[in-house]
Amino acid sequence: MRIRAFLALLVIAALVGCGPSLRGTVDRDALHAIVERDIVRFDDGLPEAMIERLADQRVLVVGEFHDISEHDAFVANLVVALQPHGLTTVLLEFPQVFSWLLDAYTRGVADTPGEGALRTYGALLERIRAANAALPTDQQIAVRAIDVNPSQSDFLPPFRGLVHALGQPDVLVDLVAALEDGADPDASLAAARTHLHEGEAEYLERWGSLAYTVVLDALDGEARSAALRRVRAGAERDAQREAAMHALVDRQLAMAPGNVLVNVGYFHAQKQRQAGTVERWLVERLRDASPDPDAETYALVVAPASGEKRIRGSVRSFDVGAESPENELFRVMQGVAGGVTAFLPLDDEAFETDRIVVNYLPQLIVGPPRAAFDGFVLLPSVRHVGR
């Protein structure tokens, strides 16, 4: 026990020594009083108080810590709970070309969304599929992908599947052949889109509006992805990826008949940059530069309190109760929650004005957390899941 306590102290010392100054931060007792008053515990499933708080949000962005267990199960429960309140669409950080497969699978039309999608979002997709099976077609939850396609070789296999599902239309068969033969992707994709737009009435009659839109989405997504792939890796590419994701999200917001949940890594959920190389992350873009005037956005981050996750390149055990300063927010939440999942809306003025310590594992950030996010959900214990 002495060795473990000593090691924990070393971790705290390293965090404090390598991070920001903790001078002038809100002390533990003051923070504890706020958390104890405002926290919403999940004693019997999702609390109604949280559902009521989130039900009217046009865009709910859920920021995740990648590759941890329990996150997908929480989001799945949240999606199902919000559907009766007007949630119609779920957007996932996954290559855009898989959008049609994710949606077909969750509607019970396809047998699989693909091996990679099952590894990444299996629990979430299965729960939406089960929920959709009990809903009328016009009330089913739509699922879309809103990230760039990493390479043309990632794009082509699922796109060929879409072409096959539509009966091998000449315009799409010719596009696949051109890309496989090394033709210029920009010109090839633009030509296909022009053809589809010019023949819109014919293709709407042949395929229906949903399939026609799915094809245009795929071509738009790959055009943006191809442009991004020409940019060298680094901060500029990260920024352009964020811009592409913003455009893909806006495209879906324009078509969604109701509220939308967007599940992305928590960096993307920042209203104002506190971490990462990108100056303006997705939520800041949505709040400040979305063409949808109704797209009010709530940024909710789902964070782990203990367990194991990848930290600084290696999987290790962690516990914010042992490793964080005593006035760190997640440590205080952990103590008040008492071993169950809990929701904390960042409504108190202190979260907007005061220096509060938050351990984002491994980075300690000091400042008003509401500048970046609107609320936190704390998972008591998680495991690392390889994807």
Coordinates of C-alpha atoms in Angstrom, one line a residue:
M1 CA 0.0 0.0 0.0
R2 CA 2.8 2.4 0.8
I3 CA 4.4 1.7 -2.6
R4 CA 1.1 2.4 -4.4
A5 CA 0.5 5.6 -2.4
F6 CA 4.1 6.7 -3.2
L7 CA 3.6 6.0 -6.9
A8 CA 0.3 7.9 -6.9
L9 CA 2.1 10.9 -5.4
L10 CA 4.7 10.7 -8.1
V11 CA 2.0 10.8 -10.8
I12 CA 0.4 13.8 -9.2
A13 CA 3.7 15.5 -8.9
A14 CA 4.4 14.8 -12.6
L15 CA 1.0 16.1 -13.6
V16 CA 1.4 19.3 -11.6
G17 CA 5.1 19.8 -12.5
C18 CA 4.5 19.4 -16.2
G19 CA 1.2 21.2 -16.4
P20 CA -0.2 24.6 -15.6
S21 CA 0.1 26.4 -12.3
L22 CA -2.7 25.4 -9.8
R23 CA -2.3 28.7 -7.9
G24 CA -5.6 30.5 -7.6
T25 CA -7.8 27.5 -8.6
V26 CA -11.1 26.8 -6.9
D27 CA -10.5 24.8 -3.8
R28 CA -11.8 21.4 -3.1
D29 CA -14.5 22.3 -0.6
A30 CA -16.0 25.1 -2.8
L31 CA -16.0 22.8 -5.8
H32 CA -17.5 19.9 -3.8
A33 CA -20.4 22.1 -2.7
I34 CA -21.3 22.9 -6.3
V35 CA -20.9 19.4 -7.6
E36 CA -22.9 17.9 -4.7
R37 CA -25.7 20.3 -5.4
D38 CA -25.8 19.9 -9.2
I39 CA -24.7 16.4 -10.0
V40 CA -27.3 13.9 -11.4
R41 CA -26.5 10.3 -10.5
F42 CA -27.6 7.3 -12.6
D43 CA -29.0 5.3 -9.7
D44 CA -31.7 3.7 -11.9
G45 CA -30.6 4.1 -15.5
L46 CA -30.6 7.3 -17.3
P47 CA -32.0 10.0 -15.0
E48 CA -35.1 11.9 -16.2
A49 CA -33.5 15.2 -15.1
M50 CA -30.7 14.7 -17.7
I51 CA -33.1 13.6 -20.5
E52 CA -35.2 16.7 -19.8
R53 CA -32.1 18.9 -20.0
L54 CA -31.0 17.5 -23.3
A55 CA -34.3 16.7 -25.0
D56 CA -34.7 20.1 -26.7
Q57 CA -31.2 20.5 -28.0
R58 CA -31.2 20.7 -31.8
V59 CA -27.6 19.4 -31.9
L60 CA -26.1 17.4 -29.1
V61 CA -22.4 16.7 -29.6
V62 CA -21.1 13.9 -27.4
G63 CA -17.4 14.0 -27.0
E64 CA -15.7 10.7 -26.3
F65 CA -12.4 9.4 -25.1
H66 CA -11.6 6.9 -27.8
D67 CA -11.1 3.2 -27.3
I68 CA -12.8 2.8 -23.9
S69 CA -15.6 0.5 -22.9
E70 CA -18.9 1.7 -21.6
H71 CA -19.1 4.8 -23.8
D72 CA -21.1 3.2 -26.6
A73 CA -23.6 1.7 -24.2
F74 CA -24.2 5.1 -22.6
V75 CA -24.7 6.8 -26.0
A76 CA -27.0 4.0 -27.1
N77 CA -29.2 4.4 -24.0
L78 CA -29.1 8.2 -24.6
V79 CA -30.2 7.9 -28.2
V80 CA -33.1 5.6 -27.4
A81 CA -34.2 7.9 -24.5
L82 CA -34.1 11.0 -26.7
Q83 CA -35.9 9.5 -29.7
P84 CA -39.4 10.1 -28.3
H85 CA -38.3 13.7 -27.7
G86 CA -37.5 14.4 -31.4
L87 CA -34.1 12.9 -32.0
T88 CA -34.0 11.6 -35.6
T89 CA -30.4 11.3 -36.6
V90 CA -27.1 10.0 -35.2
L91 CA -23.8 11.1 -36.8
L92 CA -20.7 9.2 -36.1
E93 CA -17.0 9.9 -36.5
F94 CA -16.4 7.2 -39.2
P95 CA -15.3 7.3 -42.9
Q96 CA -18.2 8.8 -44.8
V97 CA -18.4 6.1 -47.5
F98 CA -19.8 3.7 -44.8
S99 CA -22.7 6.0 -44.2
W100 CA -25.1 4.0 -46.3
L101 CA -24.1 0.7 -44.6
L102 CA -24.4 2.1 -41.1
D103 CA -27.9 3.3 -41.9
A104 CA -29.0 0.2 -43.8
Y105 CA -27.8 -2.0 -40.9
T106 CA -29.5 0.0 -38.2
R107 CA -32.7 -0.1 -40.2
G108 CA -32.5 -3.9 -40.5
V109 CA -31.9 -3.8 -44.2
A110 CA -28.2 -4.9 -44.3
D111 CA -26.8 -7.9 -42.4
T112 CA -23.6 -6.1 -41.4
P113 CA -22.3 -2.5 -41.3
G114 CA -18.7 -3.9 -41.9
E115 CA -16.2 -5.4 -39.6
G116 CA -14.6 -2.0 -38.8
A117 CA -17.9 -0.4 -37.9
L118 CA -18.8 -3.3 -35.6
R119 CA -15.4 -3.1 -33.8
T120 CA -15.8 0.7 -33.3
Y121 CA -19.5 1.2 -32.7
G122 CA -20.9 -2.3 -32.3
A123 CA -22.9 -1.9 -29.1
L124 CA -24.3 1.4 -30.3
L125 CA -25.4 0.2 -33.7
E126 CA -27.0 -3.0 -32.3
R127 CA -29.0 -0.9 -29.8
I128 CA -30.2 1.5 -32.5
R129 CA -31.0 -1.5 -34.8
A130 CA -33.2 -3.0 -32.0
A131 CA -34.9 0.3 -31.3
N132 CA -35.6 0.9 -35.0
A133 CA -37.2 -2.6 -35.4
A134 CA -40.0 -1.5 -33.1
L135 CA -40.5 1.9 -34.8
P136 CA -42.5 2.8 -37.9
T137 CA -40.2 3.4 -40.9
D138 CA -40.8 7.2 -40.9
Q139 CA -39.8 7.4 -37.2
Q140 CA -36.7 5.3 -37.3
I141 CA -33.4 6.7 -36.2
A142 CA -31.1 7.5 -39.2
V143 CA -27.3 6.9 -38.8
R144 CA -24.7 8.7 -40.9
A145 CA -20.9 8.9 -41.0
I146 CA -19.2 12.3 -41.1
D147 CA -15.5 11.8 -41.2
V148 CA -13.2 11.7 -44.3
N149 CA -12.2 8.5 -46.1
P150 CA -8.6 7.8 -45.3
S151 CA -7.7 6.6 -48.8
Q152 CA -9.2 5.7 -52.1
S153 CA -8.7 2.0 -51.3
D154 CA -10.8 2.6 -48.2
F155 CA -13.5 4.3 -50.3
L156 CA -13.8 1.8 -53.2
P157 CA -15.0 -1.4 -51.5
P158 CA -18.0 0.0 -49.6
F159 CA -18.8 2.2 -52.6
R160 CA -18.8 -0.9 -54.9
G161 CA -21.3 -2.4 -52.5
L162 CA -23.5 0.6 -52.9
V163 CA -23.2 0.4 -56.6
H164 CA -24.2 -3.2 -56.5
A165 CA -27.2 -2.5 -54.2
L166 CA -28.5 0.0 -56.8
G167 CA -28.3 -2.4 -59.7
Q168 CA -25.0 -1.4 -61.2
P169 CA -26.1 2.0 -62.8
D170 CA -23.8 3.0 -65.6
V171 CA -22.8 6.3 -64.2
L172 CA -21.5 4.7 -61.0
V173 CA -19.9 1.7 -62.7
D174 CA -18.0 4.1 -65.0
L175 CA -16.9 6.2 -62.0
V176 CA -15.5 3.1 -60.2
A177 CA -13.7 2.0 -63.3
A178 CA -12.2 5.5 -63.8
L179 CA -10.9 5.6 -60.2
E180 CA -9.5 2.1 -60.5
D181 CA -7.7 3.1 -63.7
G182 CA -6.0 6.0 -62.0
A183 CA -8.1 8.8 -63.5
D184 CA -8.1 12.2 -61.8
P185 CA -10.5 11.8 -58.8
D186 CA -11.6 15.4 -58.8
A187 CA -12.7 15.4 -62.4
S188 CA -14.2 11.9 -62.2
L189 CA -16.3 12.6 -59.1
A190 CA -17.3 16.0 -60.5
A191 CA -18.5 14.4 -63.7
A192 CA -20.5 11.8 -61.9
R193 CA -22.2 14.4 -59.7
T194 CA -23.0 16.6 -62.7
H195 CA -24.6 13.6 -64.5
L196 CA -26.7 12.8 -61.4
H197 CA -27.8 16.4 -61.0
E198 CA -28.8 16.7 -64.6
G199 CA -30.7 13.4 -64.5
E200 CA -32.2 14.0 -61.0
A201 CA -35.8 13.3 -62.0
E202 CA -34.8 10.0 -63.6
Y203 CA -32.7 8.8 -60.7
L204 CA -35.2 9.9 -58.1
E205 CA -37.8 7.7 -59.9
R206 CA -35.5 4.8 -60.3
W207 CA -33.9 4.8 -56.8
G208 CA -36.1 6.9 -54.6
S209 CA -35.1 10.1 -52.7
L210 CA -33.1 8.4 -49.9
A211 CA -30.9 6.3 -52.2
Y212 CA -30.3 9.3 -54.5
T213 CA -29.3 11.5 -51.5
V214 CA -27.0 8.7 -50.2
V215 CA -25.1 8.5 -53.6
L216 CA -24.7 12.3 -53.7
D217 CA -23.5 12.2 -50.1
A218 CA -20.9 9.6 -51.0
L219 CA -19.6 11.5 -53.9
D220 CA -19.4 14.7 -51.9
G221 CA -17.6 12.9 -49.0
E222 CA -15.0 11.3 -51.3
A223 CA -14.4 14.6 -53.1
R224 CA -13.6 16.3 -49.8
S225 CA -11.5 13.4 -48.7
A226 CA -9.5 13.3 -51.9
A227 CA -8.7 17.0 -51.6
L228 CA -7.7 16.5 -48.0
R229 CA -5.4 13.5 -48.8
R230 CA -3.3 15.9 -50.9
V231 CA -2.4 17.9 -47.9
R232 CA 0.7 16.8 -45.9
A233 CA 0.1 15.5 -42.4
G234 CA 0.3 18.1 -39.7
A235 CA -1.6 21.0 -38.3
E236 CA -2.8 22.2 -41.7
R237 CA -4.2 18.8 -42.5
D238 CA -5.8 18.6 -39.1
A239 CA -7.5 22.0 -39.7
Q240 CA -8.7 21.0 -43.1
R241 CA -10.1 17.7 -41.8
E242 CA -12.1 19.7 -39.3
A243 CA -13.4 21.9 -42.0
A244 CA -14.4 18.8 -44.0
M245 CA -16.2 17.3 -41.0
H246 CA -18.0 20.5 -40.4
A247 CA -19.2 20.5 -44.0
L248 CA -20.3 16.9 -43.8
V249 CA -22.2 17.6 -40.5
D250 CA -23.8 20.7 -42.0
R251 CA -25.0 18.7 -45.0
Q252 CA -26.7 16.2 -42.6
L253 CA -28.2 19.0 -40.4
A254 CA -29.8 20.5 -43.4
M255 CA -31.6 17.3 -44.2
A256 CA -32.4 16.0 -40.7
P257 CA -36.1 16.4 -39.8
G258 CA -35.5 16.6 -36.1
N259 CA -32.7 16.8 -33.5
V260 CA -29.3 15.3 -34.1
L261 CA -26.7 13.6 -31.9
V262 CA -23.1 13.8 -33.1
N263 CA -20.6 11.4 -31.5
V264 CA -17.0 12.4 -32.0
G265 CA -13.7 12.5 -30.1
Y266 CA -13.8 15.1 -27.3
F267 CA -11.3 17.4 -29.0
H268 CA -13.9 18.0 -31.7
A269 CA -16.5 18.9 -29.1
Q270 CA -14.7 22.0 -27.9
K271 CA -16.6 25.3 -28.1
Q272 CA -13.3 27.1 -27.7
R273 CA -9.9 25.5 -28.1
Q274 CA -8.3 24.4 -24.9
A275 CA -6.3 21.4 -26.3
G276 CA -5.1 20.1 -29.7
T277 CA -3.5 21.6 -32.8
V278 CA -6.7 22.8 -34.5
E279 CA -7.6 26.5 -33.8
R280 CA -11.4 26.0 -34.4
W281 CA -12.8 22.6 -33.6
L282 CA -16.2 21.2 -34.8
V283 CA -18.5 22.6 -32.1
E284 CA -17.0 26.1 -32.3
R285 CA -17.6 25.9 -36.1
L286 CA -21.2 24.7 -35.6
R287 CA -21.9 27.4 -33.1
D288 CA -20.4 30.3 -35.1
A289 CA -20.5 29.3 -38.8
S290 CA -23.3 26.9 -39.5
P291 CA -25.8 27.7 -42.2
D292 CA -28.5 26.2 -40.1
P293 CA -29.9 29.0 -37.9
D294 CA -31.6 26.5 -35.6
A295 CA -28.4 24.5 -34.9
E296 CA -28.0 25.4 -31.2
T297 CA -25.3 23.0 -30.0
Y298 CA -24.8 21.4 -26.6
A299 CA -21.3 19.9 -26.0
L300 CA -21.4 17.0 -23.6
V301 CA -18.1 15.1 -22.8
V302 CA -18.1 11.5 -21.5
A303 CA -15.0 11.0 -19.4
P304 CA -13.7 8.0 -17.5
A305 CA -12.9 8.1 -13.8
S306 CA -10.8 4.9 -13.4
G307 CA -9.8 1.7 -15.2
E308 CA -7.5 1.4 -18.1
K309 CA -7.0 3.4 -21.3
R310 CA -4.2 4.4 -23.6
I311 CA -2.3 7.3 -22.1
R312 CA 0.8 8.8 -23.8
G313 CA 1.0 5.9 -26.2
S314 CA 0.6 3.0 -23.8
V315 CA -2.3 1.3 -22.1
R316 CA -2.2 1.7 -18.4
S317 CA -4.4 1.7 -15.3
F318 CA -5.5 5.0 -13.9
D319 CA -7.7 6.5 -11.2
V320 CA -8.4 10.2 -11.0
G321 CA -9.2 9.8 -7.3
A322 CA -5.6 8.7 -6.7
E323 CA -3.8 10.6 -9.4
S324 CA -5.4 14.0 -9.6
P325 CA -5.0 17.0 -7.3
E326 CA -7.7 17.0 -4.6
N327 CA -9.5 20.0 -6.2
E328 CA -9.6 18.4 -9.6
L329 CA -13.2 18.3 -11.0
F330 CA -13.4 14.6 -12.1
R331 CA -11.9 13.5 -8.7
V332 CA -14.6 15.6 -6.9
M333 CA -17.3 14.2 -9.2
Q334 CA -16.0 10.6 -8.6
G335 CA -16.2 11.1 -4.8
V336 CA -19.8 12.6 -4.9
A337 CA -21.1 10.0 -7.5
G338 CA -20.0 7.1 -5.3
G339 CA -19.3 4.5 -7.9
V340 CA -22.1 5.2 -10.4
T341 CA -22.2 7.1 -13.6
A342 CA -23.2 10.8 -13.1
F343 CA -24.0 13.9 -15.2
L344 CA -22.8 17.3 -14.2
P345 CA -24.2 20.3 -16.2
L346 CA -21.7 23.2 -16.1
D347 CA -24.4 25.7 -15.2
D348 CA -22.8 27.3 -12.1
E349 CA -21.2 30.6 -12.7
A350 CA -17.9 29.3 -11.3
F351 CA -17.6 27.0 -14.4
E352 CA -17.7 30.0 -16.6
T353 CA -15.5 32.4 -14.7
D354 CA -13.1 30.6 -12.3
R355 CA -9.9 28.6 -12.6
I356 CA -10.9 25.0 -12.2
V357 CA -8.6 22.0 -12.6
V358 CA -9.7 19.2 -15.0
N359 CA -7.7 16.1 -15.7
Y360 CA -8.2 15.1 -19.3
L361 CA -5.8 12.1 -19.0
P362 CA -3.0 12.9 -19.3
Q363 CA -3.3 16.7 -19.6
L364 CA -4.3 18.9 -16.7
I365 CA -6.2 22.0 -18.0
V366 CA -6.9 24.9 -15.7
G367 CA -9.5 27.4 -16.6
P368 CA -13.3 27.8 -16.9
P369 CA -14.4 24.5 -18.3
R370 CA -17.6 25.9 -19.7
A371 CA -15.6 27.8 -22.2
A372 CA -15.0 24.5 -23.9
F373 CA -18.0 22.3 -22.9
D374 CA -21.5 22.5 -21.5
G375 CA -21.6 19.3 -19.3
F376 CA -19.7 16.2 -18.3
V377 CA -20.8 12.6 -17.9
L378 CA -18.4 10.6 -15.7
L379 CA -18.1 6.8 -16.2
P380 CA -16.9 5.2 -12.9
S381 CA -14.8 2.4 -14.5
V382 CA -13.7 1.6 -18.0
R383 CA -11.6 -0.9 -19.9
H384 CA -9.4 -0.3 -22.9
V385 CA -10.9 -1.8 -26.1
G386 CA -8.7 -2.2 -29.1
R387 CA -10.2 -1.0 -32.4

